[in-house]
mmCIF file of C-alpha atoms in Angstrom:
data_model
loop_
_atom_site.group_PDB
_atom_site.id
_atom_site.type_symbol
_atom_site.label_atom_id
_atom_site.label_comp_id
_atom_site.label_asym_id
_atom_site.label_seq_id
_atom_site.Cartn_x
_atom_site.Cartn_y
_atom_site.Cartn_z
ATOM 1 C CA THR A 1 8.383 7.301 16.052
ATOM 2 C CA GLN A 2 8.273 10.701 17.675
ATOM 3 C CA LEU A 3 9.566 9.548 21.041
ATOM 4 C CA ALA A 4 12.163 7.249 19.417
ATOM 5 C CA GLY A 5 13.495 10.201 17.381
ATOM 6 C CA GLU A 6 13.607 12.430 20.421
ATOM 7 C CA ALA A 7 15.460 9.677 22.301
ATOM 8 C CA GLY A 8 18.189 9.804 19.639
ATOM 9 C CA MET A 9 17.346 6.747 17.521
ATOM 10 C CA ASN A 10 18.257 6.784 13.827
ATOM 11 C CA ILE A 11 15.756 6.275 10.995
ATOM 12 C CA VAL A 12 15.982 2.474 11.165
ATOM 13 C CA GLY A 13 15.188 2.364 14.889
ATOM 14 C CA CYS A 14 12.404 4.884 14.538
ATOM 15 C CA SER A 15 10.881 2.973 11.651
ATOM 16 C CA LEU A 16 11.050 -0.270 13.613
ATOM 17 C CA VAL A 17 9.365 1.281 16.641
ATOM 18 C CA GLY A 18 6.727 2.899 14.403
ATOM 19 C CA CYS A 19 5.911 -0.329 12.593
ATOM 20 C CA ILE A 20 5.732 -2.339 15.828
ATOM 21 C CA ALA A 21 3.460 0.261 17.356
ATOM 22 C CA ALA A 22 1.242 0.436 14.217
ATOM 23 C CA MET A 23 0.856 -3.274 13.614
ATOM 24 C CA GLY A 24 1.598 -4.900 16.963
ATOM 25 C CA GLY A 25 -1.987 -4.921 18.252
ATOM 26 C CA GLY A 26 -3.442 -6.395 15.073
ATOM 27 C CA THR A 27 -0.718 -9.044 14.900
ATOM 28 C CA LEU A 28 -1.310 -10.014 18.506
ATOM 29 C CA ASN A 29 -5.044 -10.169 17.832
ATOM 30 C CA ASN A 30 -4.462 -12.431 14.789
ATOM 31 C CA LEU A 31 -2.273 -14.753 16.777
ATOM 32 C CA LEU A 32 -4.409 -14.921 19.940
ATOM 33 C CA TYR A 33 -7.741 -15.443 18.200
ATOM 34 C CA ALA A 34 -6.400 -17.889 15.622
ATOM 35 C CA SER A 35 -7.395 -15.809 12.630
ATOM 36 C CA SER A 36 -3.928 -16.590 11.240
ATOM 37 C CA SER A 37 -4.484 -20.345 11.494
ATOM 38 C CA PRO A 38 -3.805 -22.275 8.292
ATOM 39 C CA ILE A 39 -6.623 -24.655 9.259
ATOM 40 C CA LEU A 40 -9.108 -21.784 9.044
ATOM 41 C CA GLY A 41 -7.791 -20.742 5.659
ATOM 42 C CA ASN A 42 -5.871 -17.613 6.633
ATOM 43 C CA ALA A 43 -2.122 -18.182 6.341
ATOM 44 C CA GLY A 44 -0.082 -15.642 8.292
ATOM 45 C CA VAL A 45 -0.834 -12.411 9.992
ATOM 46 C CA PHE A 46 -2.540 -9.557 8.147
ATOM 47 C CA TRP A 47 0.597 -7.603 7.151
ATOM 48 C CA VAL A 48 2.199 -10.732 5.678
ATOM 49 C CA ARG A 49 -0.883 -11.484 3.587
ATOM 50 C CA ILE A 50 -1.333 -7.845 2.504
ATOM 51 C CA PRO A 51 2.092 -6.096 2.503
ATOM 52 C CA ALA A 52 0.503 -2.728 1.779
ATOM 53 C CA TYR A 53 -0.136 -2.397 5.545
ATOM 54 C CA LEU A 54 3.582 -2.781 6.229
ATOM 55 C CA ALA A 55 4.475 -0.337 3.464
ATOM 56 C CA THR A 56 2.001 2.197 4.796
ATOM 57 C CA ALA A 57 3.299 1.917 8.346
ATOM 58 C CA LEU A 58 6.903 2.173 7.123
ATOM 59 C CA GLY A 59 6.100 5.189 4.966
ATOM 60 C CA ALA A 60 4.301 6.951 7.851
ATOM 61 C CA SER A 61 7.240 6.257 10.158
ATOM 62 C CA ILE A 62 9.778 7.671 7.711
ATOM 63 C CA PHE A 63 7.614 10.705 7.028
ATOM 64 C CA THR A 64 7.211 11.340 10.756
ATOM 65 C CA PHE A 65 10.948 10.958 11.348
ATOM 66 C CA PHE A 66 11.676 13.835 8.996
ATOM 67 C CA ALA A 67 8.547 15.955 9.539
ATOM 68 C CA TRP A 68 8.361 15.946 13.329
ATOM 69 C CA PRO A 69 11.517 18.076 13.953
ATOM 70 C CA LEU A 70 10.259 20.622 11.397
ATOM 71 C CA TYR A 71 6.852 20.735 13.102
ATOM 72 C CA CYS A 72 8.434 21.222 16.545
ATOM 73 C CA GLU A 73 10.667 23.977 15.227
ATOM 74 C CA ARG A 74 7.706 25.758 13.694
ATOM 75 C CA GLN A 75 5.671 25.441 16.893
ATOM 76 C CA ALA A 76 8.570 26.865 18.898
ATOM 77 C CA GLU A 77 8.757 29.874 16.571
ATOM 78 C CA ILE A 78 5.026 30.477 16.967
ATOM 79 C CA GLU A 79 5.328 30.198 20.749
ATOM 80 C CA ILE A 80 8.225 32.649 20.870
ATOM 81 C CA LYS A 81 6.406 35.121 18.648
ATOM 82 C CA SER A 82 3.309 34.937 20.890
ATOM 83 C CA MET A 83 5.431 35.943 23.914
ATOM 84 C CA LEU A 84 6.916 39.002 22.228
ATOM 85 C CA PRO A 85 5.078 42.292 22.131
ATOM 86 C CA HIS A 86 3.319 42.871 18.821
ATOM 87 C CA ASP A 87 3.436 46.663 18.567
ATOM 88 C CA ASP A 88 4.272 49.825 20.516
ATOM 89 C CA HIS A 89 0.934 49.740 22.379
ATOM 90 C CA ASP A 90 1.956 46.524 24.168
ATOM 91 C CA ILE A 91 5.078 48.068 25.657
ATOM 92 C CA GLN A 92 4.536 49.966 28.921
ATOM 93 C CA ARG A 93 6.507 53.135 29.288
ATOM 94 C CA ASP A 94 7.326 54.857 32.597
#
């Protein structure tokens, strides 16, 4: 979600990238190792059976979309303040 936002994607694109990144590995695992097989009693991948996983990933993506720029701005302010002299003793006079 962070890189997608920095690349200029909107909230829909960032949420899609975030959800794919969050649940892609588990989905692939379910499909490859047949834990989603109806024969074995588990119908569908984990986020279809328990939609709370999808809701959590979507909520985290949306939160990150809005919070990440604020975090970066705050970190930039801290970095700039750390480069400035703090008091008169830090300034060298000739």
